[in-house]
PDB file of C-alpha atoms in Angstrom:
ATOM      1  CA  UNK N   1     106.630 -35.009 -55.651  1.00  0.00           C
ATOM      2  CA  UNK N   2     103.550 -35.392 -53.561  1.00  0.00           C
ATOM      3  CA  UNK N   3     101.179 -32.454 -53.407  1.00  0.00           C
ATOM      4  CA  UNK N   4     100.133 -33.349 -50.085  1.00  0.00           C
ATOM      5  CA  UNK N   5     103.647 -32.612 -48.487  1.00  0.00           C
ATOM      6  CA  UNK N   6     103.762 -29.608 -49.582  1.00  0.00           C
ATOM      7  CA  UNK N   7     100.978 -28.592 -48.422  1.00  0.00           C
ATOM      8  CA  UNK N   8     102.890 -29.518 -45.215  1.00  0.00           C
ATOM      9  CA  UNK N   9     105.819 -27.042 -45.570  1.00  0.00           C
ATOM     10  CA  UNK N  10     103.226 -24.300 -46.669  1.00  0.00           C
ATOM     11  CA  UNK N  11     101.675 -25.241 -43.417  1.00  0.00           C
ATOM     12  CA  UNK N  12     105.961 -25.211 -41.607  1.00  0.00           C
ATOM     13  CA  UNK N  13     106.130 -22.628 -42.632  1.00  0.00           C
ATOM     14  CA  UNK N  14     103.433 -20.489 -42.210  1.00  0.00           C
ATOM     15  CA  UNK N  15     101.428 -20.681 -39.679  1.00  0.00           C
ATOM     16  CA  UNK N  16     102.199 -19.362 -36.800  1.00  0.00           C
ATOM     17  CA  UNK N  17     101.748 -16.539 -39.232  1.00  0.00           C
ATOM     18  CA  UNK N  18      98.904 -16.601 -41.369  1.00  0.00           C
ATOM     19  CA  UNK N  19      97.273 -19.265 -39.048  1.00  0.00           C
ATOM     20  CA  UNK N  20      95.548 -22.905 -40.838  1.00  0.00           C
ATOM     21  CA  UNK N  21      92.849 -21.955 -42.900  1.00  0.00           C
ATOM     22  CA  UNK N  22      94.819 -19.212 -44.450  1.00  0.00           C
ATOM     23  CA  UNK N  23      98.015 -21.080 -45.187  1.00  0.00           C
ATOM     24  CA  UNK N  24      94.702 -23.644 -46.852  1.00  0.00           C
ATOM     25  CA  UNK N  25      93.698 -20.549 -48.720  1.00  0.00           C
ATOM     26  CA  UNK N  26      97.515 -19.608 -50.314  1.00  0.00           C
ATOM     27  CA  UNK N  27      97.803 -23.332 -50.718  1.00  0.00           C
ATOM     28  CA  UNK N  28      95.705 -24.182 -52.830  1.00  0.00           C
ATOM     29  CA  UNK N  29      95.072 -20.560 -54.437  1.00  0.00           C
ATOM     30  CA  UNK N  30      98.267 -21.059 -56.230  1.00  0.00           C
ATOM     31  CA  UNK N  31      97.487 -24.464 -56.980  1.00  0.00           C
ATOM     32  CA  UNK N  32      93.999 -23.348 -58.751  1.00  0.00           C
ATOM     33  CA  UNK N  33      96.528 -20.990 -60.649  1.00  0.00           C
ATOM     34  CA  UNK N  34      99.797 -22.690 -61.809  1.00  0.00           C
ATOM     35  CA  UNK N  35      97.491 -26.723 -62.388  1.00  0.00           C
ATOM     36  CA  UNK N  36      93.636 -25.874 -62.775  1.00  0.00           C
ATOM     37  CA  UNK N  37      93.560 -27.884 -59.314  1.00  0.00           C
ATOM     38  CA  UNK N  38      90.593 -28.292 -57.751  1.00  0.00           C
ATOM     39  CA  UNK N  39      90.785 -28.321 -52.996  1.00  0.00           C
ATOM     40  CA  UNK N  40      88.505 -31.723 -53.631  1.00  0.00           C
ATOM     41  CA  UNK N  41      91.095 -32.355 -56.027  1.00  0.00           C
ATOM     42  CA  UNK N  42      93.851 -33.998 -52.885  1.00  0.00           C
ATOM     43  CA  UNK N  43      91.466 -35.040 -51.001  1.00  0.00           C
ATOM     44  CA  UNK N  44      89.541 -37.809 -53.667  1.00  0.00           C
ATOM     45  CA  UNK N  45      93.556 -38.583 -55.200  1.00  0.00           C
ATOM     46  CA  UNK N  46      95.654 -38.003 -51.548  1.00  0.00           C
ATOM     47  CA  UNK N  47      99.043 -39.044 -53.466  1.00  0.00           C
ATOM     48  CA  UNK N  48      98.969 -36.793 -56.364  1.00  0.00           C
ATOM     49  CA  UNK N  49     102.637 -35.446 -57.556  1.00  0.00           C
ATOM     50  CA  UNK N  50     103.724 -33.199 -59.327  1.00  0.00           C
ATOM     51  CA  UNK N  51     107.784 -32.842 -61.021  1.00  0.00           C
ATOM     52  CA  UNK N  52     110.224 -30.902 -59.551  1.00  0.00           C
ATOM     53  CA  UNK N  53     109.766 -28.671 -62.364  1.00  0.00           C
ATOM     54  CA  UNK N  54     106.303 -28.059 -62.078  1.00  0.00           C
ATOM     55  CA  UNK N  55     107.233 -27.210 -57.845  1.00  0.00           C
ATOM     56  CA  UNK N  56     109.360 -24.362 -58.907  1.00  0.00           C
ATOM     57  CA  UNK N  57     106.664 -21.656 -58.828  1.00  0.00           C
ATOM     58  CA  UNK N  58     105.066 -23.489 -56.067  1.00  0.00           C
ATOM     59  CA  UNK N  59     107.649 -23.120 -53.770  1.00  0.00           C
ATOM     60  CA  UNK N  60     108.640 -19.860 -55.155  1.00  0.00           C
ATOM     61  CA  UNK N  61     105.339 -18.703 -54.118  1.00  0.00           C
ATOM     62  CA  UNK N  62     105.906 -19.696 -50.351  1.00  0.00           C
ATOM     63  CA  UNK N  63     109.272 -17.665 -50.236  1.00  0.00           C
ATOM     64  CA  UNK N  64     107.153 -14.397 -50.811  1.00  0.00           C
ATOM     65  CA  UNK N  65     104.701 -15.069 -48.577  1.00  0.00           C
ATOM     66  CA  UNK N  66     107.321 -15.807 -46.503  1.00  0.00           C
ATOM     67  CA  UNK N  67     108.732 -12.010 -47.478  1.00  0.00           C
ATOM     68  CA  UNK N  68     104.768 -10.984 -46.376  1.00  0.00           C
ATOM     69  CA  UNK N  69     103.662 -10.700 -49.600  1.00  0.00           C
ATOM     70  CA  UNK N  70      99.788 -10.611 -51.179  1.00  0.00           C
ATOM     71  CA  UNK N  71      99.148 -13.610 -52.785  1.00  0.00           C
ATOM     72  CA  UNK N  72      97.335 -11.422 -55.494  1.00  0.00           C
ATOM     73  CA  UNK N  73     100.213 -10.110 -55.813  1.00  0.00           C
ATOM     74  CA  UNK N  74     102.452 -13.502 -55.809  1.00  0.00           C
ATOM     75  CA  UNK N  75     100.105 -14.835 -58.175  1.00  0.00           C
ATOM     76  CA  UNK N  76      99.560 -11.267 -60.220  1.00  0.00           C
ATOM     77  CA  UNK N  77      96.165 -11.437 -60.670  1.00  0.00           C
ATOM     78  CA  UNK N  78      92.948 -11.610 -58.643  1.00  0.00           C
ATOM     79  CA  UNK N  79      89.143 -11.746 -59.835  1.00  0.00           C
ATOM     80  CA  UNK N  80      86.940  -7.728 -58.971  1.00  0.00           C
ATOM     81  CA  UNK N  81      83.436  -7.983 -59.532  1.00  0.00           C
ATOM     82  CA  UNK N  82      83.504 -11.150 -61.197  1.00  0.00           C
ATOM     83  CA  UNK N  83      85.582 -10.799 -63.835  1.00  0.00           C
ATOM     84  CA  UNK N  84      89.920 -12.373 -64.288  1.00  0.00           C
ATOM     85  CA  UNK N  85      92.724  -8.842 -63.095  1.00  0.00           C
ATOM     86  CA  UNK N  86      96.637  -8.602 -63.746  1.00  0.00           C
ATOM     87  CA  UNK N  87      97.481  -7.012 -60.386  1.00  0.00           C
ATOM     88  CA  UNK N  88     101.716  -6.161 -59.911  1.00  0.00           C
ATOM     89  CA  UNK N  89     102.685  -3.506 -57.685  1.00  0.00           C
ATOM     90  CA  UNK N  90     102.306  -0.222 -59.178  1.00  0.00           C
ATOM     91  CA  UNK N  91      98.318  -0.803 -59.022  1.00  0.00           C
ATOM     92  CA  UNK N  92      96.575  -1.661 -55.399  1.00  0.00           C
ATOM     93  CA  UNK N  93      95.577  -4.683 -54.737  1.00  0.00           C
ATOM     94  CA  UNK N  94      91.468  -3.889 -55.777  1.00  0.00           C
ATOM     95  CA  UNK N  95      88.669  -4.764 -51.952  1.00  0.00           C
ATOM     96  CA  UNK N  96      85.661  -5.456 -52.009  1.00  0.00           C
ATOM     97  CA  UNK N  97      84.281  -1.964 -50.867  1.00  0.00           C
ATOM     98  CA  UNK N  98      85.710  -0.815 -54.593  1.00  0.00           C
ATOM     99  CA  UNK N  99      83.393  -4.100 -55.491  1.00  0.00           C
ATOM    100  CA  UNK N 100      80.879  -1.731 -53.868  1.00  0.00           C
ATOM    101  CA  UNK N 101      80.679   1.538 -54.952  1.00  0.00           C
ATOM    102  CA  UNK N 102      80.924  -0.291 -58.606  1.00  0.00           C
ATOM    103  CA  UNK N 103      77.859  -1.799 -57.667  1.00  0.00           C
ATOM    104  CA  UNK N 104      76.236   1.519 -56.543  1.00  0.00           C
ATOM    105  CA  UNK N 105      76.710   2.666 -59.907  1.00  0.00           C
ATOM    106  CA  UNK N 106      74.961   0.487 -62.151  1.00  0.00           C
ATOM    107  CA  UNK N 107      72.302   0.061 -59.864  1.00  0.00           C
ATOM    108  CA  UNK N 108      71.628   4.354 -60.221  1.00  0.00           C
ATOM    109  CA  UNK N 109      69.087   3.778 -63.361  1.00  0.00           C
ATOM    110  CA  UNK N 110      71.958   4.862 -65.848  1.00  0.00           C
ATOM    111  CA  UNK N 111      70.510   2.680 -68.436  1.00  0.00           C
ATOM    112  CA  UNK N 112      66.941   5.709 -69.064  1.00  0.00           C
ATOM    113  CA  UNK N 113      69.613   7.869 -70.434  1.00  0.00           C
ATOM    114  CA  UNK N 114      69.036   8.202 -74.183  1.00  0.00           C
ATOM    115  CA  UNK N 115      72.248   8.981 -75.894  1.00  0.00           C
ATOM    116  CA  UNK N 116      76.063   6.802 -75.265  1.00  0.00           C
ATOM    117  CA  UNK N 117      76.235   7.299 -71.421  1.00  0.00           C
ATOM    118  CA  UNK N 118      79.960   8.417 -70.874  1.00  0.00           C
ATOM    119  CA  UNK N 119      82.022   7.978 -67.609  1.00  0.00           C
ATOM    120  CA  UNK N 120      85.132   9.147 -66.379  1.00  0.00           C
ATOM    121  CA  UNK N 121      86.927   7.412 -63.728  1.00  0.00           C
ATOM    122  CA  UNK N 122      89.737   9.650 -61.688  1.00  0.00           C
ATOM    123  CA  UNK N 123      93.018   7.042 -60.088  1.00  0.00           C
ATOM    124  CA  UNK N 124      92.163   4.087 -62.238  1.00  0.00           C
ATOM    125  CA  UNK N 125      95.646   2.151 -60.800  1.00  0.00           C
ATOM    126  CA  UNK N 126      93.748  -1.694 -62.204  1.00  0.00           C
ATOM    127  CA  UNK N 127      91.386   0.190 -64.112  1.00  0.00           C
ATOM    128  CA  UNK N 128      88.816  -2.539 -62.140  1.00  0.00           C
ATOM    129  CA  UNK N 129      86.314   0.128 -61.776  1.00  0.00           C
ATOM    130  CA  UNK N 130      86.465   1.159 -65.451  1.00  0.00           C
ATOM    131  CA  UNK N 131      86.221  -1.636 -67.196  1.00  0.00           C
ATOM    132  CA  UNK N 132      83.518  -3.532 -64.922  1.00  0.00           C
ATOM    133  CA  UNK N 133      81.639  -0.892 -66.055  1.00  0.00           C
ATOM    134  CA  UNK N 134      82.287  -0.698 -69.864  1.00  0.00           C
ATOM    135  CA  UNK N 135      81.606  -4.118 -69.210  1.00  0.00           C
ATOM    136  CA  UNK N 136      78.283  -3.314 -67.502  1.00  0.00           C
ATOM    137  CA  UNK N 137      77.766  -0.772 -69.809  1.00  0.00           C
ATOM    138  CA  UNK N 138      78.522  -2.297 -73.397  1.00  0.00           C
ATOM    139  CA  UNK N 139      77.128   1.190 -74.770  1.00  0.00           C
ATOM    140  CA  UNK N 140      78.861   3.401 -73.004  1.00  0.00           C
ATOM    141  CA  UNK N 141      81.896   5.171 -72.985  1.00  0.00           C
ATOM    142  CA  UNK N 142      85.253   5.022 -70.927  1.00  0.00           C
ATOM    143  CA  UNK N 143      87.353   7.530 -70.071  1.00  0.00           C
ATOM    144  CA  UNK N 144      90.286   6.618 -66.857  1.00  0.00           C
ATOM    145  CA  UNK N 145      92.964   8.429 -65.550  1.00  0.00           C
ATOM    146  CA  UNK N 146      96.266   7.981 -63.823  1.00  0.00           C
ATOM    147  CA  UNK N 147      99.169   9.618 -62.768  1.00  0.00           C
ATOM    148  CA  UNK N 148     101.539   6.402 -62.657  1.00  0.00           C
ATOM    149  CA  UNK N 149     102.115   5.314 -66.364  1.00  0.00           C
ATOM    150  CA  UNK N 150     103.589   2.537 -64.786  1.00  0.00           C
ATOM    151  CA  UNK N 151      99.666   2.092 -63.666  1.00  0.00           C
ATOM    152  CA  UNK N 152      98.681   2.457 -67.778  1.00  0.00           C
ATOM    153  CA  UNK N 153     100.089  -0.323 -68.945  1.00  0.00           C
ATOM    154  CA  UNK N 154      98.911  -2.798 -65.849  1.00  0.00           C
ATOM    155  CA  UNK N 155      94.463  -1.338 -66.158  1.00  0.00           C
ATOM    156  CA  UNK N 156      95.169  -1.602 -70.471  1.00  0.00           C
ATOM    157  CA  UNK N 157      95.989  -4.865 -70.230  1.00  0.00           C
ATOM    158  CA  UNK N 158      93.134  -6.108 -68.253  1.00  0.00           C
ATOM    159  CA  UNK N 159      90.962  -4.331 -70.300  1.00  0.00           C
ATOM    160  CA  UNK N 160      92.755  -6.100 -72.900  1.00  0.00           C
ATOM    161  CA  UNK N 161      91.677  -9.030 -71.455  1.00  0.00           C
ATOM    162  CA  UNK N 162      88.644  -8.204 -70.595  1.00  0.00           C
ATOM    163  CA  UNK N 163      87.819  -6.957 -74.136  1.00  0.00           C
ATOM    164  CA  UNK N 164      86.190  -3.968 -73.216  1.00  0.00           C
ATOM    165  CA  UNK N 165      87.329  -0.770 -75.334  1.00  0.00           C
ATOM    166  CA  UNK N 166      88.012   2.424 -71.974  1.00  0.00           C
ATOM    167  CA  UNK N 167      90.474   5.041 -73.289  1.00  0.00           C
ATOM    168  CA  UNK N 168      93.006   5.720 -70.435  1.00  0.00           C
ATOM    169  CA  UNK N 169      94.053   9.145 -69.740  1.00  0.00           C
ATOM    170  CA  UNK N 170      97.997   9.201 -68.378  1.00  0.00           C
ATOM    171  CA  UNK N 171      97.549  12.581 -66.635  1.00  0.00           C
ATOM    172  CA  UNK N 172      97.726  14.538 -62.715  1.00  0.00           C
ATOM    173  CA  UNK N 173      95.126  15.478 -62.119  1.00  0.00           C
ATOM    174  CA  UNK N 174      96.231  17.662 -59.470  1.00  0.00           C
ATOM    175  CA  UNK N 175      97.883  20.243 -62.365  1.00  0.00           C
ATOM    176  CA  UNK N 176      94.948  19.092 -65.303  1.00  0.00           C
ATOM    177  CA  UNK N 177      94.421  22.433 -66.712  1.00  0.00           C
ATOM    178  CA  UNK N 178      91.299  21.733 -67.238  1.00  0.00           C
ATOM    179  CA  UNK N 179      90.412  24.249 -69.844  1.00  0.00           C
ATOM    180  CA  UNK N 180      93.292  23.652 -72.290  1.00  0.00           C
ATOM    181  CA  UNK N 181      94.031  19.427 -71.905  1.00  0.00           C
ATOM    182  CA  UNK N 182      90.851  17.811 -74.684  1.00  0.00           C
ATOM    183  CA  UNK N 183      90.053  14.162 -72.756  1.00  0.00           C
ATOM    184  CA  UNK N 184      89.469  17.347 -69.734  1.00  0.00           C
ATOM    185  CA  UNK N 185      86.873  19.422 -71.434  1.00  0.00           C
ATOM    186  CA  UNK N 186      84.325  16.205 -72.239  1.00  0.00           C
ATOM    187  CA  UNK N 187      80.359  16.604 -71.703  1.00  0.00           C
ATOM    188  CA  UNK N 188      80.362  13.601 -68.281  1.00  0.00           C
ATOM    189  CA  UNK N 189      77.478  11.519 -67.297  1.00  0.00           C
ATOM    190  CA  UNK N 190      79.815  10.279 -64.118  1.00  0.00           C
ATOM    191  CA  UNK N 191      82.850  10.869 -62.706  1.00  0.00           C
ATOM    192  CA  UNK N 192      83.529   8.319 -59.703  1.00  0.00           C
ATOM    193  CA  UNK N 193      87.067   7.987 -58.248  1.00  0.00           C
ATOM    194  CA  UNK N 194      88.906   6.267 -55.457  1.00  0.00           C
ATOM    195  CA  UNK N 195      91.682   8.186 -54.366  1.00  0.00           C
ATOM    196  CA  UNK N 196      94.365   8.477 -51.954  1.00  0.00           C
ATOM    197  CA  UNK N 197      92.868   8.766 -48.394  1.00  0.00           C
ATOM    198  CA  UNK N 198      94.613   6.897 -45.999  1.00  0.00           C
ATOM    199  CA  UNK N 199      96.647   9.718 -43.789  1.00  0.00           C
ATOM    200  CA  UNK N 200      99.826   9.874 -42.517  1.00  0.00           C
ATOM    201  CA  UNK N 201      99.479   9.499 -39.015  1.00  0.00           C
ATOM    202  CA  UNK N 202      96.683   5.927 -39.970  1.00  0.00           C
ATOM    203  CA  UNK N 203     100.075   4.447 -41.286  1.00  0.00           C
ATOM    204  CA  UNK N 204     100.246   2.373 -37.794  1.00  0.00           C
ATOM    205  CA  UNK N 205      97.446   0.801 -37.956  1.00  0.00           C
ATOM    206  CA  UNK N 206      98.315  -0.981 -41.382  1.00  0.00           C
ATOM    207  CA  UNK N 207      99.522  -4.558 -42.036  1.00  0.00           C
ATOM    208  CA  UNK N 208     102.729  -5.125 -43.656  1.00  0.00           C
ATOM    209  CA  UNK N 209     102.164  -6.207 -46.642  1.00  0.00           C
ATOM    210  CA  UNK N 210     100.308  -3.054 -47.811  1.00  0.00           C
ATOM    211  CA  UNK N 211     102.591  -0.707 -46.198  1.00  0.00           C
ATOM    212  CA  UNK N 212     106.156  -3.226 -47.858  1.00  0.00           C
ATOM    213  CA  UNK N 213     104.549  -4.418 -51.110  1.00  0.00           C
ATOM    214  CA  UNK N 214     101.333  -2.291 -52.488  1.00  0.00           C
ATOM    215  CA  UNK N 215     102.298   1.585 -54.500  1.00  0.00           C
ATOM    216  CA  UNK N 216     102.310   4.554 -52.183  1.00  0.00           C
ATOM    217  CA  UNK N 217     101.570   6.789 -54.727  1.00  0.00           C
ATOM    218  CA  UNK N 218      98.030   4.938 -54.107  1.00  0.00           C
ATOM    219  CA  UNK N 219      97.375   5.646 -50.764  1.00  0.00           C
ATOM    220  CA  UNK N 220      98.533   8.289 -48.815  1.00  0.00           C
ATOM    221  CA  UNK N 221      97.868  11.853 -48.296  1.00  0.00           C
ATOM    222  CA  UNK N 222      99.808  14.600 -46.528  1.00  0.00           C
ATOM    223  CA  UNK N 223      97.160  14.386 -42.388  1.00  0.00           C
ATOM    224  CA  UNK N 224      97.561  18.657 -43.423  1.00  0.00           C
ATOM    225  CA  UNK N 225      95.410  18.021 -46.497  1.00  0.00           C
ATOM    226  CA  UNK N 226      93.435  14.721 -46.292  1.00  0.00           C
ATOM    227  CA  UNK N 227      90.967  16.094 -49.421  1.00  0.00           C
ATOM    228  CA  UNK N 228      93.244  17.338 -51.274  1.00  0.00           C
ATOM    229  CA  UNK N 229      92.069  14.339 -54.645  1.00  0.00           C
ATOM    230  CA  UNK N 230      88.577  14.946 -52.807  1.00  0.00           C
ATOM    231  CA  UNK N 231      88.851  18.922 -53.934  1.00  0.00           C
ATOM    232  CA  UNK N 232      90.765  18.896 -56.773  1.00  0.00           C
ATOM    233  CA  UNK N 233      88.196  16.367 -58.570  1.00  0.00           C
ATOM    234  CA  UNK N 234      85.319  17.541 -57.231  1.00  0.00           C
ATOM    235  CA  UNK N 235      85.541  20.922 -58.580  1.00  0.00           C
ATOM    236  CA  UNK N 236      86.768  19.493 -62.502  1.00  0.00           C
ATOM    237  CA  UNK N 237      83.619  17.864 -61.573  1.00  0.00           C
ATOM    238  CA  UNK N 238      81.541  20.471 -61.768  1.00  0.00           C
ATOM    239  CA  UNK N 239      82.638  21.998 -64.530  1.00  0.00           C
ATOM    240  CA  UNK N 240      82.190  18.928 -66.294  1.00  0.00           C
ATOM    241  CA  UNK N 241      79.738  16.285 -65.382  1.00  0.00           C
ATOM    242  CA  UNK N 242      75.936  17.568 -66.539  1.00  0.00           C
ATOM    243  CA  UNK N 243      73.264  18.214 -64.703  1.00  0.00           C
ATOM    244  CA  UNK N 244      72.029  15.549 -62.881  1.00  0.00           C
ATOM    245  CA  UNK N 245      75.123  13.791 -63.383  1.00  0.00           C
ATOM    246  CA  UNK N 246      76.551  11.597 -60.460  1.00  0.00           C
ATOM    247  CA  UNK N 247      79.873  11.939 -58.561  1.00  0.00           C
ATOM    248  CA  UNK N 248      80.931   8.930 -56.394  1.00  0.00           C
ATOM    249  CA  UNK N 249      84.068   8.300 -54.444  1.00  0.00           C
ATOM    250  CA  UNK N 250      85.260   5.747 -52.140  1.00  0.00           C
ATOM    251  CA  UNK N 251      86.540   7.630 -49.595  1.00  0.00           C
ATOM    252  CA  UNK N 252      88.185   7.310 -45.177  1.00  0.00           C
ATOM    253  CA  UNK N 253      85.877   6.006 -42.679  1.00  0.00           C
ATOM    254  CA  UNK N 254      87.005   8.381 -41.042  1.00  0.00           C
ATOM    255  CA  UNK N 255      86.029  11.719 -42.937  1.00  0.00           C
ATOM    256  CA  UNK N 256      82.349  11.223 -43.824  1.00  0.00           C
ATOM    257  CA  UNK N 257      81.580  14.254 -42.633  1.00  0.00           C
ATOM    258  CA  UNK N 258      83.956  16.657 -44.159  1.00  0.00           C
ATOM    259  CA  UNK N 259      82.658  14.756 -47.595  1.00  0.00           C
ATOM    260  CA  UNK N 260      79.667  15.820 -46.932  1.00  0.00           C
ATOM    261  CA  UNK N 261      80.672  19.421 -46.736  1.00  0.00           C
ATOM    262  CA  UNK N 262      82.913  19.200 -50.045  1.00  0.00           C
ATOM    263  CA  UNK N 263      79.936  18.319 -51.983  1.00  0.00           C
ATOM    264  CA  UNK N 264      77.447  20.594 -49.973  1.00  0.00           C
ATOM    265  CA  UNK N 265      79.838  23.657 -50.424  1.00  0.00           C
ATOM    266  CA  UNK N 266      79.934  22.993 -54.699  1.00  0.00           C
ATOM    267  CA  UNK N 267      76.158  22.506 -53.880  1.00  0.00           C
ATOM    268  CA  UNK N 268      75.875  19.041 -54.985  1.00  0.00           C
ATOM    269  CA  UNK N 269      71.745  18.048 -54.302  1.00  0.00           C
ATOM    270  CA  UNK N 270      71.063  15.202 -52.654  1.00  0.00           C
ATOM    271  CA  UNK N 271      74.491  13.997 -51.179  1.00  0.00           C
ATOM    272  CA  UNK N 272      74.130  10.547 -49.658  1.00  0.00           C
ATOM    273  CA  UNK N 273      76.910   8.704 -47.160  1.00  0.00           C
ATOM    274  CA  UNK N 274      76.917   4.839 -47.757  1.00  0.00           C
ATOM    275  CA  UNK N 275      78.758   1.866 -45.494  1.00  0.00           C
ATOM    276  CA  UNK N 276      79.918  -1.230 -46.587  1.00  0.00           C
ATOM    277  CA  UNK N 277      79.765  -4.385 -45.013  1.00  0.00           C
ATOM    278  CA  UNK N 278      82.181  -3.893 -42.548  1.00  0.00           C
ATOM    279  CA  UNK N 279      79.602  -0.493 -42.065  1.00  0.00           C
ATOM    280  CA  UNK N 280      82.378   1.860 -42.084  1.00  0.00           C
ATOM    281  CA  UNK N 281      81.155   5.365 -44.428  1.00  0.00           C
ATOM    282  CA  UNK N 282      83.142   4.780 -47.111  1.00  0.00           C
ATOM    283  CA  UNK N 283      81.133   5.756 -50.356  1.00  0.00           C
ATOM    284  CA  UNK N 284      79.470   8.878 -51.400  1.00  0.00           C
ATOM    285  CA  UNK N 285      77.702   9.867 -53.392  1.00  0.00           C
ATOM    286  CA  UNK N 286      76.091  13.506 -55.010  1.00  0.00           C
ATOM    287  CA  UNK N 287      74.932  14.766 -57.867  1.00  0.00           C
ATOM    288  CA  UNK N 288      74.802  17.846 -60.566  1.00  0.00           C
ATOM    289  CA  UNK N 289      72.894  21.097 -60.601  1.00  0.00           C
ATOM    290  CA  UNK N 290      73.765  23.194 -63.652  1.00  0.00           C
TER     291      UNK N 290
END
């Protein structure tokens, strides 16, 4: 079967929904994933053909895309901070703004800490934050928590794939007893979290491929208490961050002022709200003072 003909089938099936350029992007991502086939190859070899057996996963991917399944779940893989991560619908697909959060942490002069750096990532999902930081800070002790055993399994696989050591902890941050759980008795230099922050009232603004496929457990929070995860994590951070330790959050763009108030109420100093590449209030940092 000629790839050029299969590409045309993709356009006929998907252009009305996604647009021509997006469908081109999907098609070549799929070809590269399954055949290590570069976009330029089809231009240079317009008669390039594959067997029916080779074509089956390509057409399976097409059927998934028709159902609005995200391309990252279709391929069970995505890139984050230059690393490859396996993903499925037990974990959120890593976003570019989360890469910006990781970059902010890396920019924060942590290399000057003489003792082994200790980092805690809460709500790790695919492990993208924890693993990226472990890859950059090679001598750091990195811990990562998630309430979902399925997410922990995905993150563990990703740590192995990227050849880093991360200590994964299955725990519910809303109910964990910080005085009894040994995993939370350690002093940390950095605590970071991208917890659920999308309010139920914001569901109508979300695309169907997110609503129907990504895990609601990792996305949504009740309208009446949208900061409940941030409150619990901030209390934990106050107890377990070292003096001058750093607390980082990815946040709901509409709740920046409330997040500033929360960190200041817990006596975090030099609280900084930062925008992402789309000029949305998406990240916040505070410094712990004992």
